[in-house]
């Protein structure tokens, strides 16, 4: 196995209710890059992402992380290492400070403020109510909540689809800076411009099959 | 004291059928179209109660404590099935219902019997057991239903917590507290207002049977306390088992269908 590979897919099939959601996917995802998963809706993009933190398991085939089968890791440690940020942010608590401590209660105020700086929310008070935040701010708090766990890999499911342009651009800038810091990002999106700007490599899914892969300049789907 | 002195004889029961005729008369006069329903209800009540009365009379005379406990176990089985029927979308609903109601009942009846609060005779164990099973069943149903609805309606919230590496137990903790609270509120509320709004069943029965009210309340106090215990144990057990049934071995929340 190539040590540059974070995830390796070997003939991955996922069936649900007699239907093939993913059909024989074999490929890999590199460390410290942004890999975009693209395709029409219903192509299996979100399911693909949910396999990586074991929200789903393949019906057939194997997924490796760091050369080791995903289901041999402790699932909770795996989910801390492979953080997932959903399409629509769900605020779980009343204040930003509590939100950042959902999975890391020992986080200090200084660490919490540093996380908010990292997601471009500088100077936001930790006791501010999460309910007063805009959608874009909530998405950034959700990202910070995940970053509090110091993940190695970030899975982002259409993180900007519910945001206005300005907020979306802010999130894109954050993604770029995180990858520059060494994080590995797997991004599901339907936004071609975003892929061209952010991705190092692109996987194209069509009806559950991997039909193309390559750099953003090479993939016909984006042309 | 003759405890049957205030109870109507069969002639009195026959006379009370006049009240059903009054209800039927109202239905006919007001064209409610309920005559048939009223008749069926009245006949069913008569047949069911006579049947239960006959069985219990035989049971009390012949069964002994073991027979009475077997009767209570039968009630637990039925109550578990009823609970499962009210939370159909929950995986393992039957075993959850049985274990929750069974644990609530065993704990409560066990304490009452071991401490000598109630007589270990069928005529006491069966009716007291019935009340305990009923209370435990209500609490089990409420917590099972609440958690099943939570799993369906709060999926994004729960998965957001799981995605942060929390265990299913941690991810469900806030919802569990709410489910148990919801399940216990009826028992707590009825304990708070007992005697103020209406005289409760056990006490009413004793007073009708000729027992002095100040004596009857002693029984009612025990009944209220035992219902609190039965509901608490049953709700806690039901919510823990429901939570476990809602997740698989990799702490993934099952998809709960609308039922």
Coordinates of N, CA and C in Angstrom, one line a residue, chain A residues 16 50 53-57 75-77 79-80 82-84 86 88 90-93 99 102-103 142 145-146 149, chain B residues 154-170 174-175 178 247-253 255:
Chain A
X16 N -28.8 -1.2 0.3 CA -29.8 -0.9 1.4 C -31.2 -1.2 0.8
X50 N -20.3 8.7 4.6 CA -20.7 8.1 5.8 C -20.0 6.7 6.0
X53 N -16.6 7.3 8.4 CA -16.6 7.4 9.8 C -17.4 6.2 10.4
X54 N -17.7 5.3 9.6 CA -18.5 4.1 10.0 C -20.0 4.4 10.4
X55 N -20.5 5.5 9.8 CA -22.0 5.6 10.0 C -22.7 4.6 9.1
X56 N -21.9 4.1 8.1 CA -22.4 2.9 7.3 C -21.2 2.0 7.2
X57 N -21.5 0.7 7.0 CA -20.5 -0.3 6.7 C -20.8 -0.9 5.3
X75 N -14.4 2.4 17.3 CA -15.3 3.2 16.5 C -15.3 4.7 17.0
X76 N -15.3 4.8 18.3 CA -15.4 6.2 18.9 C -14.0 7.0 18.6
X77 N -12.9 6.3 18.8 CA -11.6 6.9 18.5 C -11.6 7.2 17.0
X79 N -14.0 8.0 15.1 CA -14.9 9.2 14.7 C -14.3 10.5 15.3
X80 N -13.4 10.4 16.3 CA -12.7 11.6 16.7 C -11.5 11.9 15.7
X82 N -11.6 11.0 12.5 CA -12.2 11.3 11.2 C -13.5 12.1 11.5
X83 N -13.4 13.4 11.5 CA -14.5 14.2 11.9 C -15.5 14.5 10.8
X84 N -16.8 14.4 11.0 CA -17.8 14.7 10.0 C -18.6 15.9 10.3
X86 N -21.8 17.9 9.0 CA -23.0 17.7 8.2 C -23.4 18.9 7.4
X88 N -26.3 20.5 7.2 CA -27.0 21.5 8.0 C -26.5 21.4 9.4
X90 N -26.2 21.5 13.2 CA -27.2 21.3 14.3 C -26.5 21.7 15.6
X91 N -27.1 22.8 16.2 CA -26.5 23.3 17.5 C -27.1 22.4 18.6
X92 N -26.2 21.9 19.4 CA -26.6 20.9 20.4 C -26.7 21.5 21.8
X93 N -26.3 22.7 22.0 CA -26.3 23.3 23.3 C -26.7 24.8 23.2
X99 N -21.0 24.5 23.2 CA -21.0 23.8 21.9 C -19.6 23.2 21.6
X102 N -18.8 20.0 23.7 CA -19.7 18.8 23.7 C -18.9 17.5 23.8
X103 N -17.8 17.4 23.0 CA -17.1 16.2 23.0 C -15.7 16.4 23.7
X142 N -19.9 24.6 14.2 CA -20.0 23.1 14.0 C -18.6 22.6 13.6
X145 N -16.3 22.9 16.6 CA -16.6 21.8 17.5 C -15.9 20.5 17.1
X146 N -15.8 20.3 15.8 CA -15.1 19.1 15.3 C -13.6 19.2 15.5
X149 N -11.5 18.4 18.6 CA -11.0 17.0 18.8 C -9.7 16.7 18.1
Chain B
X154 N -35.1 13.4 16.2 CA -33.8 14.1 16.6 C -32.6 13.4 15.9
X155 N -32.8 12.8 14.8 CA -31.7 12.0 14.2 C -30.5 12.9 13.9
X156 N -30.7 14.1 13.4 CA -29.6 15.0 13.1 C -28.8 15.3 14.3
X157 N -29.5 15.6 15.4 CA -28.9 15.9 16.7 C -28.1 14.8 17.2
X158 N -28.7 13.6 17.2 CA -28.0 12.4 17.7 C -26.8 12.0 16.9
X159 N -26.9 12.1 15.6 CA -25.8 11.8 14.7 C -24.7 12.8 14.8
X160 N -25.0 14.1 15.1 CA -24.0 15.1 15.2 C -23.2 14.8 16.5
X161 N -23.8 14.3 17.5 CA -23.0 13.9 18.7 C -22.2 12.6 18.4
X162 N -22.8 11.6 17.7 CA -22.0 10.4 17.4 C -20.8 10.7 16.6
X163 N -21.0 11.7 15.6 CA -19.9 12.1 14.7 C -18.7 12.7 15.5
X164 N -19.0 13.2 16.7 CA -18.0 13.7 17.6 C -17.3 12.7 18.4
X165 N -17.6 11.4 18.1 CA -17.0 10.3 18.9 C -17.7 10.0 20.2
X166 N -18.8 10.6 20.4 CA -19.5 10.2 21.7 C -20.1 8.8 21.5
X167 N -20.3 8.1 22.6 CA -20.9 6.8 22.6 C -22.4 7.0 22.5
X168 N -23.1 6.0 22.1 CA -24.6 6.1 22.0 C -25.2 6.5 23.4
X169 N -24.6 6.0 24.4 CA -25.1 6.4 25.8 C -24.9 7.9 26.0
X170 N -23.7 8.4 25.7 CA -23.5 9.8 25.9 C -24.4 10.7 24.9
X174 N -29.1 13.4 27.1 CA -30.1 14.4 27.4 C -31.5 13.9 27.0
X175 N -31.7 13.0 26.0 CA -33.0 12.5 25.6 C -33.5 11.5 26.6
X178 N -35.1 13.2 29.5 CA -36.4 13.7 29.2 C -37.4 12.5 29.1
X247 N -29.5 1.3 18.7 CA -28.2 1.4 18.1 C -27.6 0.0 17.8
X248 N -26.8 0.0 16.8 CA -26.1 -1.3 16.5 C -24.8 -1.3 17.2
X249 N -24.0 -2.4 16.9 CA -22.7 -2.6 17.7 C -21.7 -1.5 17.4
X250 N -21.8 -0.8 16.3 CA -20.9 0.3 16.0 C -21.5 1.7 16.4
X251 N -22.4 1.6 17.3 CA -23.1 2.9 17.8 C -23.6 3.7 16.6
X252 N -24.4 3.0 15.7 CA -25.1 3.7 14.7 C -26.6 3.6 15.0
X253 N -27.2 4.7 14.8 CA -28.7 4.8 15.1 C -29.4 4.1 14.0
X255 N -32.5 3.3 11.5 CA -33.6 4.1 10.9 C -34.9 3.6 11.5

